[in-house]
Amino acid sequence: MPDTKQGAGSGAWGAESDQQTDMNWIDLRSDTVTHPTPEMRQAMAQAEVGDDVFGDDPTVLRLEKLAAERMAMPAAVFVASGTMGNLAAVLSHCQRGDEIILGDKSHTYLYEAGGVSALGGVHTRAIPNQADGTLRLEDIQAAIRADDEHFPISRLIVLENTHNSSGGAVLTPDYMDSVSAIAKEHGLKLHLDGARIFNASAVLRVPVSALAESVDSVTFCLSKGLCAPVGSVLCGAEEFIQRARRARKQLGGGMRQAGILAAAGIVALDKMVDLLSEDHARARRLAEGLQALPAISLEQDPPPSNMVYLKLDPKAGITTSDIIQRLGKDGIKLIARDEYRMRLVVHYWIDEAAIDRVIQGFARATVAS
Ligand SMILES: *Cc1c(COP(=O)(O)O)cnc(C)c1O
């Protein structure tokens, strides 16, 4: 699902002050809701800055270098959002009239406002995402176009890891390699929407570079589980990143004293990455507690990373909007996917006590009234 306020219950809580120190703040709508840590706020206040469009903001340069090193890629560019990173990547790999192959439940296909088509003139070829977030290799092969003037030119494959709409499913390095082999065989490029690639790396216990080594480019988000307030990084080859910088400028994403933001990103990479496995453990505990309730079943059992996708039994006579309303009174923020399905996202600001309160809230809300 998109990481937005869309969905049942949006707007039910009104304007809020900064609640980062409020113990009652339990927001499971997404990991995009994470506030910056005190260390980030301090780093931001003290950040050394320049003008990043002139290429002389030292903090942005430091973040880009660090990101490229982590991905074991030659270069990186700091962008305003994951959406901008994916769009700049597609614009830099493709020409107008080219076609990209991507999952029909991928974020780029569903939740990026059709930017690749609207702004890039790029055609999308969506093939089914399997329940584990993968695309079947046969489906990818079959989607690659022959050289025929009737057809758009197949140019790029886009994968997503972890796969948001598949419950936070994790793609393995072996799978990435198999897709990369197909891309190479046909002269296509491979882009990874790695918004949550650090979550995938924590689950698999492999460095992120092992998940990025088979791709031509990767985007990752600093502002989700890693808690930075703003920003993503797009990584790839030098020349590709130069094109992406131009695309970023075209998109209005050339920011000036962006070091203020990049400073938080550096803390995210240095300090927050190793904590993600704690989110995963808490997501599992949340899932176990919820599954023990008669009205609830899990879509992914156990949850693969930091998301819990659950279903309410329609026979229980309770809908997601009832749940949202009742738990809202306990200070717990949730959104629905539809009448009976929800996604709960665990992140840095959800501690053990919060998990207990959420389970208790669901227990009270789902008993027959
Ligand atoms: C959040 C997300 C993005 C980018 O989102 P922004 O809100 O634009 O930063 C991209 N891909 C996936 C899979 C995501 O979950």
mmCIF file of C-alpha atoms and ligand atoms in Angstrom:
data_model
loop_
_atom_site.group_PDB
_atom_site.id
_atom_site.type_symbol
_atom_site.label_atom_id
_atom_site.label_comp_id
_atom_site.label_asym_id
_atom_site.label_seq_id
_atom_site.Cartn_x
_atom_site.Cartn_y
_atom_site.Cartn_z
ATOM 1 C CA MET A 1 0.000 0.000 0.000
ATOM 2 C CA PRO A 2 1.124 3.575 -0.462
ATOM 3 C CA ASP A 3 2.773 5.196 2.503
ATOM 4 C CA THR A 4 0.273 8.017 2.794
ATOM 5 C CA LYS A 5 -2.572 9.180 4.939
ATOM 6 C CA GLN A 6 -5.004 7.686 2.443
ATOM 7 C CA GLY A 7 -7.132 4.923 3.816
ATOM 8 C CA ALA A 8 -9.746 4.557 6.473
ATOM 9 C CA GLY A 9 -9.244 6.731 9.480
ATOM 10 C CA SER A 10 -7.067 9.342 7.855
ATOM 11 C CA GLY A 11 -7.430 12.705 9.402
ATOM 12 C CA ALA A 12 -9.110 11.293 12.493
ATOM 13 C CA TRP A 13 -6.431 12.577 14.799
ATOM 14 C CA GLY A 14 -6.131 16.191 13.758
ATOM 15 C CA ALA A 15 -3.048 18.320 14.017
ATOM 16 C CA GLU A 16 -0.403 17.154 16.401
ATOM 17 C CA SER A 17 2.584 18.631 18.074
ATOM 18 C CA ASP A 18 5.978 16.981 18.082
ATOM 19 C CA GLN A 19 5.372 13.736 19.928
ATOM 20 C CA GLN A 20 8.772 12.202 19.758
ATOM 21 C CA THR A 21 9.012 12.181 23.510
ATOM 22 C CA ASP A 22 5.371 11.279 24.093
ATOM 23 C CA MET A 23 5.269 7.723 25.358
ATOM 24 C CA ASN A 24 1.706 7.437 24.117
ATOM 25 C CA TRP A 25 2.669 7.962 20.516
ATOM 26 C CA ILE A 26 2.085 4.673 18.704
ATOM 27 C CA ASP A 27 1.905 5.076 14.952
ATOM 28 C CA LEU A 28 1.880 1.882 12.899
ATOM 29 C CA ARG A 29 0.668 3.412 9.641
ATOM 30 C CA SER A 30 4.105 3.213 8.073
ATOM 31 C CA ASP A 31 7.802 3.466 8.889
ATOM 32 C CA THR A 32 7.723 6.806 7.030
ATOM 33 C CA VAL A 33 6.218 8.287 10.206
ATOM 34 C CA THR A 34 9.495 7.899 12.099
ATOM 35 C CA HIS A 35 10.790 11.127 13.576
ATOM 36 C CA PRO A 36 14.493 11.931 13.505
ATOM 37 C CA THR A 37 16.432 10.808 16.590
ATOM 38 C CA PRO A 38 17.914 13.400 18.969
ATOM 39 C CA GLU A 39 21.350 12.582 17.528
ATOM 40 C CA MET A 40 20.040 13.383 14.043
ATOM 41 C CA ARG A 41 18.580 16.687 15.168
ATOM 42 C CA GLN A 42 21.909 17.603 16.673
ATOM 43 C CA ALA A 43 23.825 16.578 13.547
ATOM 44 C CA MET A 44 21.403 18.631 11.442
ATOM 45 C CA ALA A 45 21.837 21.708 13.615
ATOM 46 C CA GLN A 46 25.607 21.476 13.334
ATOM 47 C CA ALA A 47 25.878 20.361 9.705
ATOM 48 C CA GLU A 48 28.507 21.995 7.563
ATOM 49 C CA VAL A 49 26.761 23.108 4.359
ATOM 50 C CA GLY A 50 27.451 24.472 0.899
ATOM 51 C CA ASP A 51 25.414 24.711 -2.288
ATOM 52 C CA ASP A 52 24.771 21.171 -3.459
ATOM 53 C CA VAL A 53 23.782 22.231 -6.989
ATOM 54 C CA PHE A 54 27.281 23.684 -7.284
ATOM 55 C CA GLY A 55 28.479 20.365 -5.893
ATOM 56 C CA ASP A 56 30.098 21.871 -2.831
ATOM 57 C CA ASP A 57 27.956 20.852 0.091
ATOM 58 C CA PRO A 58 30.466 18.781 2.065
ATOM 59 C CA THR A 59 27.827 16.946 4.089
ATOM 60 C CA VAL A 60 25.887 15.860 0.997
ATOM 61 C CA LEU A 61 29.143 14.733 -0.596
ATOM 62 C CA ARG A 62 29.966 12.749 2.526
ATOM 63 C CA LEU A 63 26.553 11.049 2.524
ATOM 64 C CA GLU A 64 26.820 10.205 -1.178
ATOM 65 C CA LYS A 65 30.264 8.726 -0.697
ATOM 66 C CA LEU A 66 29.131 6.681 2.284
ATOM 67 C CA ALA A 67 26.063 5.404 0.413
ATOM 68 C CA ALA A 68 28.100 4.424 -2.640
ATOM 69 C CA GLU A 69 30.552 2.565 -0.394
ATOM 70 C CA ARG A 70 27.786 0.656 1.361
ATOM 71 C CA MET A 71 26.328 -0.427 -1.979
ATOM 72 C CA ALA A 72 29.805 -1.081 -3.427
ATOM 73 C CA MET A 73 28.863 1.136 -6.363
ATOM 74 C CA PRO A 74 30.974 3.878 -7.948
ATOM 75 C CA ALA A 75 28.670 6.854 -7.370
ATOM 76 C CA ALA A 76 25.537 8.120 -5.650
ATOM 77 C CA VAL A 77 23.177 11.100 -5.677
ATOM 78 C CA PHE A 78 21.043 12.366 -2.787
ATOM 79 C CA VAL A 79 17.404 12.874 -3.789
ATOM 80 C CA ALA A 80 14.341 14.276 -2.073
ATOM 81 C CA SER A 81 12.364 11.022 -1.946
ATOM 82 C CA GLY A 82 12.275 7.406 -3.018
ATOM 83 C CA THR A 83 9.819 8.336 -5.734
ATOM 84 C CA MET A 84 12.257 10.896 -7.105
ATOM 85 C CA GLY A 85 15.096 8.356 -6.941
ATOM 86 C CA ASN A 86 13.175 5.733 -8.884
ATOM 87 C CA LEU A 87 11.983 8.301 -11.419
ATOM 88 C CA ALA A 88 15.461 9.766 -11.916
ATOM 89 C CA ALA A 89 16.744 6.202 -12.396
ATOM 90 C CA VAL A 90 14.169 5.369 -15.047
ATOM 91 C CA LEU A 91 14.744 8.702 -16.826
ATOM 92 C CA SER A 92 18.478 7.991 -16.828
ATOM 93 C CA HIS A 93 18.213 4.425 -18.124
ATOM 94 C CA CYS A 94 15.457 4.997 -20.701
ATOM 95 C CA GLN A 95 14.451 7.117 -23.671
ATOM 96 C CA ARG A 96 10.874 8.109 -24.532
ATOM 97 C CA GLY A 97 9.060 5.104 -26.006
ATOM 98 C CA ASP A 98 11.204 2.603 -24.165
ATOM 99 C CA GLU A 99 9.521 0.023 -21.990
ATOM 100 C CA ILE A 100 10.221 -1.064 -18.424
ATOM 101 C CA ILE A 101 9.236 -4.456 -17.031
ATOM 102 C CA LEU A 102 8.024 -4.316 -13.439
ATOM 103 C CA GLY A 103 5.706 -5.991 -10.967
ATOM 104 C CA ASP A 104 1.994 -5.255 -10.994
ATOM 105 C CA LYS A 105 2.184 -4.713 -7.221
ATOM 106 C CA SER A 106 5.391 -2.697 -7.289
ATOM 107 C CA HIS A 107 5.561 0.722 -5.693
ATOM 108 C CA THR A 108 6.775 2.260 -8.953
ATOM 109 C CA TYR A 109 3.809 0.839 -10.854
ATOM 110 C CA LEU A 110 1.135 1.547 -8.254
ATOM 111 C CA TYR A 111 2.161 4.435 -6.060
ATOM 112 C CA GLU A 112 4.411 6.874 -7.891
ATOM 113 C CA ALA A 113 1.656 8.724 -9.716
ATOM 114 C CA GLY A 114 2.607 7.224 -13.067
ATOM 115 C CA GLY A 115 5.645 9.505 -13.166
ATOM 116 C CA VAL A 116 7.686 7.315 -15.500
ATOM 117 C CA SER A 117 4.954 7.593 -18.137
ATOM 118 C CA ALA A 118 3.774 11.113 -17.406
ATOM 119 C CA LEU A 119 7.233 12.678 -17.242
ATOM 120 C CA GLY A 120 9.448 10.177 -19.019
ATOM 121 C CA GLY A 121 7.252 8.947 -21.868
ATOM 122 C CA VAL A 122 8.228 5.473 -20.714
ATOM 123 C CA HIS A 123 5.857 2.571 -21.286
ATOM 124 C CA THR A 124 5.233 0.168 -18.411
ATOM 125 C CA ARG A 125 4.850 -3.568 -18.826
ATOM 126 C CA ALA A 126 3.476 -4.914 -15.558
ATOM 127 C CA ILE A 127 3.771 -8.629 -14.883
ATOM 128 C CA PRO A 128 2.358 -10.435 -11.842
ATOM 129 C CA ASN A 129 4.188 -10.113 -8.553
ATOM 130 C CA GLN A 130 4.146 -13.475 -6.823
ATOM 131 C CA ALA A 131 3.167 -13.710 -3.146
ATOM 132 C CA ASP A 132 6.856 -13.601 -2.216
ATOM 133 C CA GLY A 133 7.440 -10.337 -4.082
ATOM 134 C CA THR A 134 9.315 -11.942 -6.966
ATOM 135 C CA LEU A 135 8.534 -11.852 -10.661
ATOM 136 C CA ARG A 136 8.601 -15.304 -12.287
ATOM 137 C CA LEU A 137 11.677 -15.627 -14.474
ATOM 138 C CA GLU A 138 9.517 -17.091 -17.299
ATOM 139 C CA ASP A 139 7.233 -14.055 -17.094
ATOM 140 C CA ILE A 140 10.195 -11.690 -17.355
ATOM 141 C CA GLN A 141 11.596 -13.630 -20.337
ATOM 142 C CA ALA A 142 8.188 -13.614 -22.040
ATOM 143 C CA ALA A 143 7.769 -9.863 -21.488
ATOM 144 C CA ILE A 144 10.984 -8.938 -23.284
ATOM 145 C CA ARG A 145 10.077 -7.630 -26.710
ATOM 146 C CA ALA A 146 11.446 -8.811 -30.019
ATOM 147 C CA ASP A 147 13.075 -6.177 -32.237
ATOM 148 C CA ASP A 148 10.028 -5.166 -34.257
ATOM 149 C CA GLU A 149 8.943 -1.661 -35.198
ATOM 150 C CA HIS A 150 5.485 -2.340 -33.746
ATOM 151 C CA PHE A 151 6.876 -2.685 -30.257
ATOM 152 C CA PRO A 152 8.357 -0.362 -27.690
ATOM 153 C CA ILE A 153 11.967 -1.174 -26.878
ATOM 154 C CA SER A 154 12.456 -3.273 -23.737
ATOM 155 C CA ARG A 155 15.088 -1.344 -21.788
ATOM 156 C CA LEU A 156 14.875 -1.920 -18.059
ATOM 157 C CA ILE A 157 13.676 -4.370 -15.414
ATOM 158 C CA VAL A 158 12.676 -2.961 -12.007
ATOM 159 C CA LEU A 159 12.656 -5.115 -8.862
ATOM 160 C CA GLU A 160 11.685 -4.121 -5.311
ATOM 161 C CA ASN A 161 13.368 -5.362 -2.116
ATOM 162 C CA THR A 162 11.845 -5.661 0.440
ATOM 163 C CA HIS A 163 8.572 -5.900 -1.427
ATOM 164 C CA ASN A 164 6.134 -3.563 0.247
ATOM 165 C CA SER A 165 2.808 -4.855 -1.113
ATOM 166 C CA SER A 166 3.878 -8.467 -0.589
ATOM 167 C CA GLY A 167 4.054 -8.002 3.169
ATOM 168 C CA GLY A 168 7.651 -6.809 3.248
ATOM 169 C CA ALA A 169 8.895 -9.951 1.483
ATOM 170 C CA VAL A 170 12.636 -10.321 0.976
ATOM 171 C CA LEU A 171 14.291 -11.148 -2.355
ATOM 172 C CA THR A 172 17.502 -13.188 -2.049
ATOM 173 C CA PRO A 173 20.852 -12.494 -3.738
ATOM 174 C CA ASP A 174 20.358 -15.719 -5.756
ATOM 175 C CA TYR A 175 17.069 -14.471 -7.118
ATOM 176 C CA MET A 176 18.585 -11.067 -7.911
ATOM 177 C CA ASP A 177 21.390 -12.861 -9.791
ATOM 178 C CA SER A 178 18.902 -14.887 -11.849
ATOM 179 C CA VAL A 179 17.067 -11.752 -12.954
ATOM 180 C CA SER A 180 20.357 -10.007 -13.653
ATOM 181 C CA ALA A 181 21.428 -12.902 -15.900
ATOM 182 C CA ILE A 182 18.250 -12.480 -17.969
ATOM 183 C CA ALA A 183 18.774 -8.720 -18.174
ATOM 184 C CA LYS A 184 22.372 -9.160 -19.351
ATOM 185 C CA GLU A 185 21.448 -11.826 -21.889
ATOM 186 C CA HIS A 186 18.997 -9.391 -23.520
ATOM 187 C CA GLY A 187 20.986 -6.193 -23.068
ATOM 188 C CA LEU A 188 18.542 -4.747 -20.533
ATOM 189 C CA LYS A 189 19.389 -2.736 -17.429
ATOM 190 C CA LEU A 190 18.248 -3.723 -13.947
ATOM 191 C CA HIS A 191 17.100 -1.186 -11.332
ATOM 192 C CA LEU A 192 16.351 -2.067 -7.730
ATOM 193 C CA ASP A 193 13.813 -0.105 -5.742
ATOM 194 C CA GLY A 194 15.556 -0.813 -2.466
ATOM 195 C CA ALA A 195 13.506 1.617 -0.380
ATOM 196 C CA ARG A 196 13.904 -0.959 2.416
ATOM 197 C CA ILE A 197 17.015 -2.768 1.195
ATOM 198 C CA PHE A 198 18.583 -2.423 4.657
ATOM 199 C CA ASN A 199 15.648 -4.367 6.074
ATOM 200 C CA ALA A 200 16.262 -7.090 3.473
ATOM 201 C CA SER A 201 19.940 -7.136 4.361
ATOM 202 C CA ALA A 202 19.129 -7.452 8.088
ATOM 203 C CA VAL A 203 16.787 -10.385 7.470
ATOM 204 C CA LEU A 204 19.237 -12.207 5.214
ATOM 205 C CA ARG A 205 22.272 -11.249 7.312
ATOM 206 C CA VAL A 206 24.183 -10.223 4.214
ATOM 207 C CA PRO A 207 25.635 -6.788 3.459
ATOM 208 C CA VAL A 208 23.466 -4.572 1.247
ATOM 209 C CA SER A 209 26.216 -4.731 -1.363
ATOM 210 C CA ALA A 210 25.390 -8.447 -1.831
ATOM 211 C CA LEU A 211 21.874 -7.410 -2.857
ATOM 212 C CA ALA A 212 23.079 -4.573 -5.067
ATOM 213 C CA GLU A 213 25.956 -6.265 -6.851
ATOM 214 C CA SER A 214 23.785 -7.737 -9.598
ATOM 215 C CA VAL A 215 21.935 -4.489 -10.424
ATOM 216 C CA ASP A 216 22.836 -1.397 -12.452
ATOM 217 C CA SER A 217 21.225 1.020 -10.024
ATOM 218 C CA VAL A 218 19.572 1.045 -6.629
ATOM 219 C CA THR A 219 17.461 3.544 -4.685
ATOM 220 C CA PHE A 220 17.158 3.344 -0.915
ATOM 221 C CA CYS A 221 15.210 5.427 1.605
ATOM 222 C CA LEU A 222 16.790 7.163 4.579
ATOM 223 C CA SER A 223 13.429 8.322 5.851
ATOM 224 C CA LYS A 224 11.689 5.038 6.633
ATOM 225 C CA GLY A 225 13.025 2.582 9.205
ATOM 226 C CA LEU A 226 16.292 4.520 9.276
ATOM 227 C CA CYS A 227 14.449 7.524 10.786
ATOM 228 C CA ALA A 228 15.941 10.413 8.785
ATOM 229 C CA PRO A 229 13.327 13.117 8.176
ATOM 230 C CA VAL A 230 13.834 13.426 4.403
ATOM 231 C CA GLY A 231 15.638 11.773 1.567
ATOM 232 C CA SER A 232 16.733 8.803 -0.469
ATOM 233 C CA VAL A 233 19.924 7.954 -2.320
ATOM 234 C CA LEU A 234 20.264 6.641 -5.866
ATOM 235 C CA CYS A 235 23.470 4.689 -6.539
ATOM 236 C CA GLY A 236 25.064 3.417 -9.752
ATOM 237 C CA ALA A 237 27.890 3.917 -12.213
ATOM 238 C CA GLU A 238 29.592 7.358 -12.506
ATOM 239 C CA GLU A 239 28.154 8.205 -15.886
ATOM 240 C CA PHE A 240 24.691 6.982 -14.918
ATOM 241 C CA ILE A 241 24.735 9.150 -11.786
ATOM 242 C CA GLN A 242 25.758 12.178 -13.870
ATOM 243 C CA ARG A 243 22.646 11.638 -15.994
ATOM 244 C CA ALA A 244 20.599 11.153 -12.816
ATOM 245 C CA ARG A 245 21.858 14.510 -11.490
ATOM 246 C CA ARG A 246 20.503 16.177 -14.609
ATOM 247 C CA ALA A 247 17.204 14.291 -14.225
ATOM 248 C CA ARG A 248 17.035 15.359 -10.581
ATOM 249 C CA LYS A 249 17.510 18.986 -11.666
ATOM 250 C CA GLN A 250 14.774 18.630 -14.305
ATOM 251 C CA LEU A 251 12.452 17.278 -11.643
ATOM 252 C CA GLY A 252 13.098 20.279 -9.432
ATOM 253 C CA GLY A 253 15.086 18.245 -6.952
ATOM 254 C CA GLY A 254 18.352 20.197 -7.027
ATOM 255 C CA MET A 255 18.467 21.302 -3.392
ATOM 256 C CA ARG A 256 20.883 23.913 -2.087
ATOM 257 C CA GLN A 257 22.033 23.666 1.577
ATOM 258 C CA ALA A 258 20.881 20.065 1.565
ATOM 259 C CA GLY A 259 23.620 19.139 3.998
ATOM 260 C CA ILE A 260 21.120 19.878 6.765
ATOM 261 C CA LEU A 261 19.136 16.883 5.519
ATOM 262 C CA ALA A 262 22.114 14.762 4.532
ATOM 263 C CA ALA A 263 23.508 15.081 8.064
ATOM 264 C CA ALA A 264 20.560 13.067 9.356
ATOM 265 C CA GLY A 265 21.117 10.565 6.541
ATOM 266 C CA ILE A 266 24.688 10.000 7.679
ATOM 267 C CA VAL A 267 23.496 9.250 11.206
ATOM 268 C CA ALA A 268 20.898 6.919 9.651
ATOM 269 C CA LEU A 269 23.592 4.915 7.874
ATOM 270 C CA ASP A 270 26.038 4.947 10.769
ATOM 271 C CA LYS A 271 23.701 4.296 13.673
ATOM 272 C CA MET A 272 20.300 3.018 12.611
ATOM 273 C CA VAL A 273 20.997 0.171 10.193
ATOM 274 C CA ASP A 274 22.033 -2.291 12.908
ATOM 275 C CA LEU A 275 18.796 -1.702 14.819
ATOM 276 C CA LEU A 276 16.465 -2.882 12.064
ATOM 277 C CA SER A 277 16.576 -6.513 13.166
ATOM 278 C CA GLU A 278 15.010 -5.400 16.460
ATOM 279 C CA ASP A 279 12.062 -4.033 14.477
ATOM 280 C CA HIS A 280 11.769 -7.408 12.757
ATOM 281 C CA ALA A 281 11.754 -9.276 16.073
ATOM 282 C CA ARG A 282 9.038 -6.951 17.389
ATOM 283 C CA ALA A 283 7.001 -7.394 14.213
ATOM 284 C CA ARG A 284 7.115 -11.154 14.808
ATOM 285 C CA ARG A 285 6.004 -10.737 18.410
ATOM 286 C CA LEU A 286 3.194 -8.426 17.334
ATOM 287 C CA ALA A 287 2.126 -10.966 14.711
ATOM 288 C CA GLU A 288 2.096 -13.808 17.237
ATOM 289 C CA GLY A 289 0.035 -11.808 19.680
ATOM 290 C CA LEU A 290 -2.482 -10.776 17.047
ATOM 291 C CA GLN A 291 -2.767 -14.190 15.520
ATOM 292 C CA ALA A 292 -3.770 -15.629 18.860
ATOM 293 C CA LEU A 293 -6.964 -13.557 18.607
ATOM 294 C CA PRO A 294 -9.850 -15.513 17.046
ATOM 295 C CA ALA A 295 -10.934 -12.731 14.664
ATOM 296 C CA ILE A 296 -7.478 -12.248 13.150
ATOM 297 C CA SER A 297 -5.314 -14.172 10.695
ATOM 298 C CA LEU A 298 -1.999 -13.221 9.143
ATOM 299 C CA GLU A 299 -1.362 -12.876 5.436
ATOM 300 C CA GLN A 300 2.351 -13.599 5.892
ATOM 301 C CA ASP A 301 3.234 -15.915 8.755
ATOM 302 C CA PRO A 302 5.706 -15.172 10.178
ATOM 303 C CA PRO A 303 6.098 -11.599 8.905
ATOM 304 C CA PRO A 304 9.181 -11.473 6.649
ATOM 305 C CA SER A 305 10.509 -8.101 7.863
ATOM 306 C CA ASN A 306 8.976 -5.110 9.656
ATOM 307 C CA MET A 307 5.405 -5.319 8.359
ATOM 308 C CA VAL A 308 2.454 -7.298 9.638
ATOM 309 C CA TYR A 309 -0.319 -7.840 7.113
ATOM 310 C CA LEU A 310 -3.473 -9.092 8.758
ATOM 311 C CA LYS A 311 -7.028 -10.032 7.869
ATOM 312 C CA LEU A 312 -10.134 -9.785 9.993
ATOM 313 C CA ASP A 313 -12.584 -12.645 9.827
ATOM 314 C CA PRO A 314 -15.710 -11.120 8.227
ATOM 315 C CA LYS A 315 -17.794 -13.441 10.395
ATOM 316 C CA ALA A 316 -16.522 -11.641 13.473
ATOM 317 C CA GLY A 317 -18.691 -8.690 12.452
ATOM 318 C CA ILE A 318 -15.978 -6.083 12.820
ATOM 319 C CA THR A 319 -14.307 -3.996 10.125
ATOM 320 C CA THR A 320 -11.005 -2.217 9.896
ATOM 321 C CA SER A 321 -12.695 1.140 10.383
ATOM 322 C CA ASP A 322 -14.113 -0.116 13.703
ATOM 323 C CA ILE A 323 -10.606 -1.151 14.730
ATOM 324 C CA ILE A 324 -9.108 2.164 13.672
ATOM 325 C CA GLN A 325 -11.697 4.061 15.629
ATOM 326 C CA ARG A 326 -11.408 1.978 18.793
ATOM 327 C CA LEU A 327 -7.616 1.837 18.881
ATOM 328 C CA GLY A 328 -7.506 5.510 17.931
ATOM 329 C CA LYS A 329 -8.992 6.220 21.350
ATOM 330 C CA ASP A 330 -5.966 4.478 22.881
ATOM 331 C CA GLY A 331 -3.634 6.736 20.892
ATOM 332 C CA ILE A 332 -2.780 4.053 18.336
ATOM 333 C CA LYS A 333 -2.708 5.129 14.709
ATOM 334 C CA LEU A 334 -3.517 2.584 12.006
ATOM 335 C CA ILE A 335 -4.648 2.549 8.414
ATOM 336 C CA ALA A 336 -6.635 -0.021 6.498
ATOM 337 C CA ARG A 337 -6.035 -1.655 3.138
ATOM 338 C CA ASP A 338 -9.739 -2.393 2.778
ATOM 339 C CA GLU A 339 -12.684 -3.389 4.949
ATOM 340 C CA TYR A 340 -10.973 -6.462 6.358
ATOM 341 C CA ARG A 341 -7.254 -6.075 5.721
ATOM 342 C CA MET A 342 -4.600 -3.915 7.372
ATOM 343 C CA ARG A 343 -0.877 -3.370 7.302
ATOM 344 C CA LEU A 344 0.942 -2.596 10.562
ATOM 345 C CA VAL A 345 4.504 -1.344 10.244
ATOM 346 C CA VAL A 346 6.982 -1.665 13.112
ATOM 347 C CA HIS A 347 9.816 0.841 13.400
ATOM 348 C CA TYR A 348 12.329 2.432 15.759
ATOM 349 C CA TRP A 349 9.713 4.335 17.785
ATOM 350 C CA ILE A 350 7.644 1.211 18.480
ATOM 351 C CA ASP A 351 9.063 -0.357 21.621
ATOM 352 C CA GLU A 352 8.121 -3.539 23.503
ATOM 353 C CA ALA A 353 5.561 -1.719 25.635
ATOM 354 C CA ALA A 354 3.917 -0.337 22.492
ATOM 355 C CA ILE A 355 3.656 -3.850 21.046
ATOM 356 C CA ASP A 356 1.874 -4.983 24.220
ATOM 357 C CA ARG A 357 -0.518 -2.053 24.080
ATOM 358 C CA VAL A 358 -1.352 -2.730 20.433
ATOM 359 C CA ILE A 359 -2.044 -6.413 21.091
ATOM 360 C CA GLN A 360 -4.218 -5.498 24.078
ATOM 361 C CA GLY A 361 -6.023 -2.882 22.001
ATOM 362 C CA PHE A 362 -6.792 -5.400 19.276
ATOM 363 C CA ALA A 363 -7.918 -7.945 21.877
ATOM 364 C CA ARG A 364 -10.426 -5.470 23.315
ATOM 365 C CA ALA A 365 -11.558 -4.237 19.907
ATOM 366 C CA THR A 366 -12.168 -7.663 18.417
ATOM 367 C CA VAL A 367 -14.176 -9.271 21.201
ATOM 368 C CA ALA A 368 -17.811 -9.690 20.187
ATOM 369 C CA SER A 369 -19.719 -6.754 21.566
HETATM 370 C C1 LIG B 1 8.229 4.368 0.333
HETATM 371 C C2 LIG B 1 8.621 3.665 -0.902
HETATM 372 C C3 LIG B 1 9.182 4.337 -1.988
HETATM 373 C C4 LIG B 1 9.409 5.823 -2.046
HETATM 374 O O1 LIG B 1 8.601 6.570 -1.307
HETATM 375 P P1 LIG B 1 8.778 8.139 -1.028
HETATM 376 O O2 LIG B 1 7.631 8.381 -0.129
HETATM 377 O O3 LIG B 1 8.685 8.802 -2.333
HETATM 378 O O4 LIG B 1 10.089 8.357 -0.382
HETATM 379 C C5 LIG B 1 9.582 3.600 -3.055
HETATM 380 N N1 LIG B 1 9.446 2.280 -3.069
HETATM 381 C C6 LIG B 1 8.923 1.593 -2.049
HETATM 382 C C7 LIG B 1 8.852 0.119 -2.108
HETATM 383 C C8 LIG B 1 8.466 2.263 -0.932
HETATM 384 O O5 LIG B 1 7.925 1.582 0.077
#
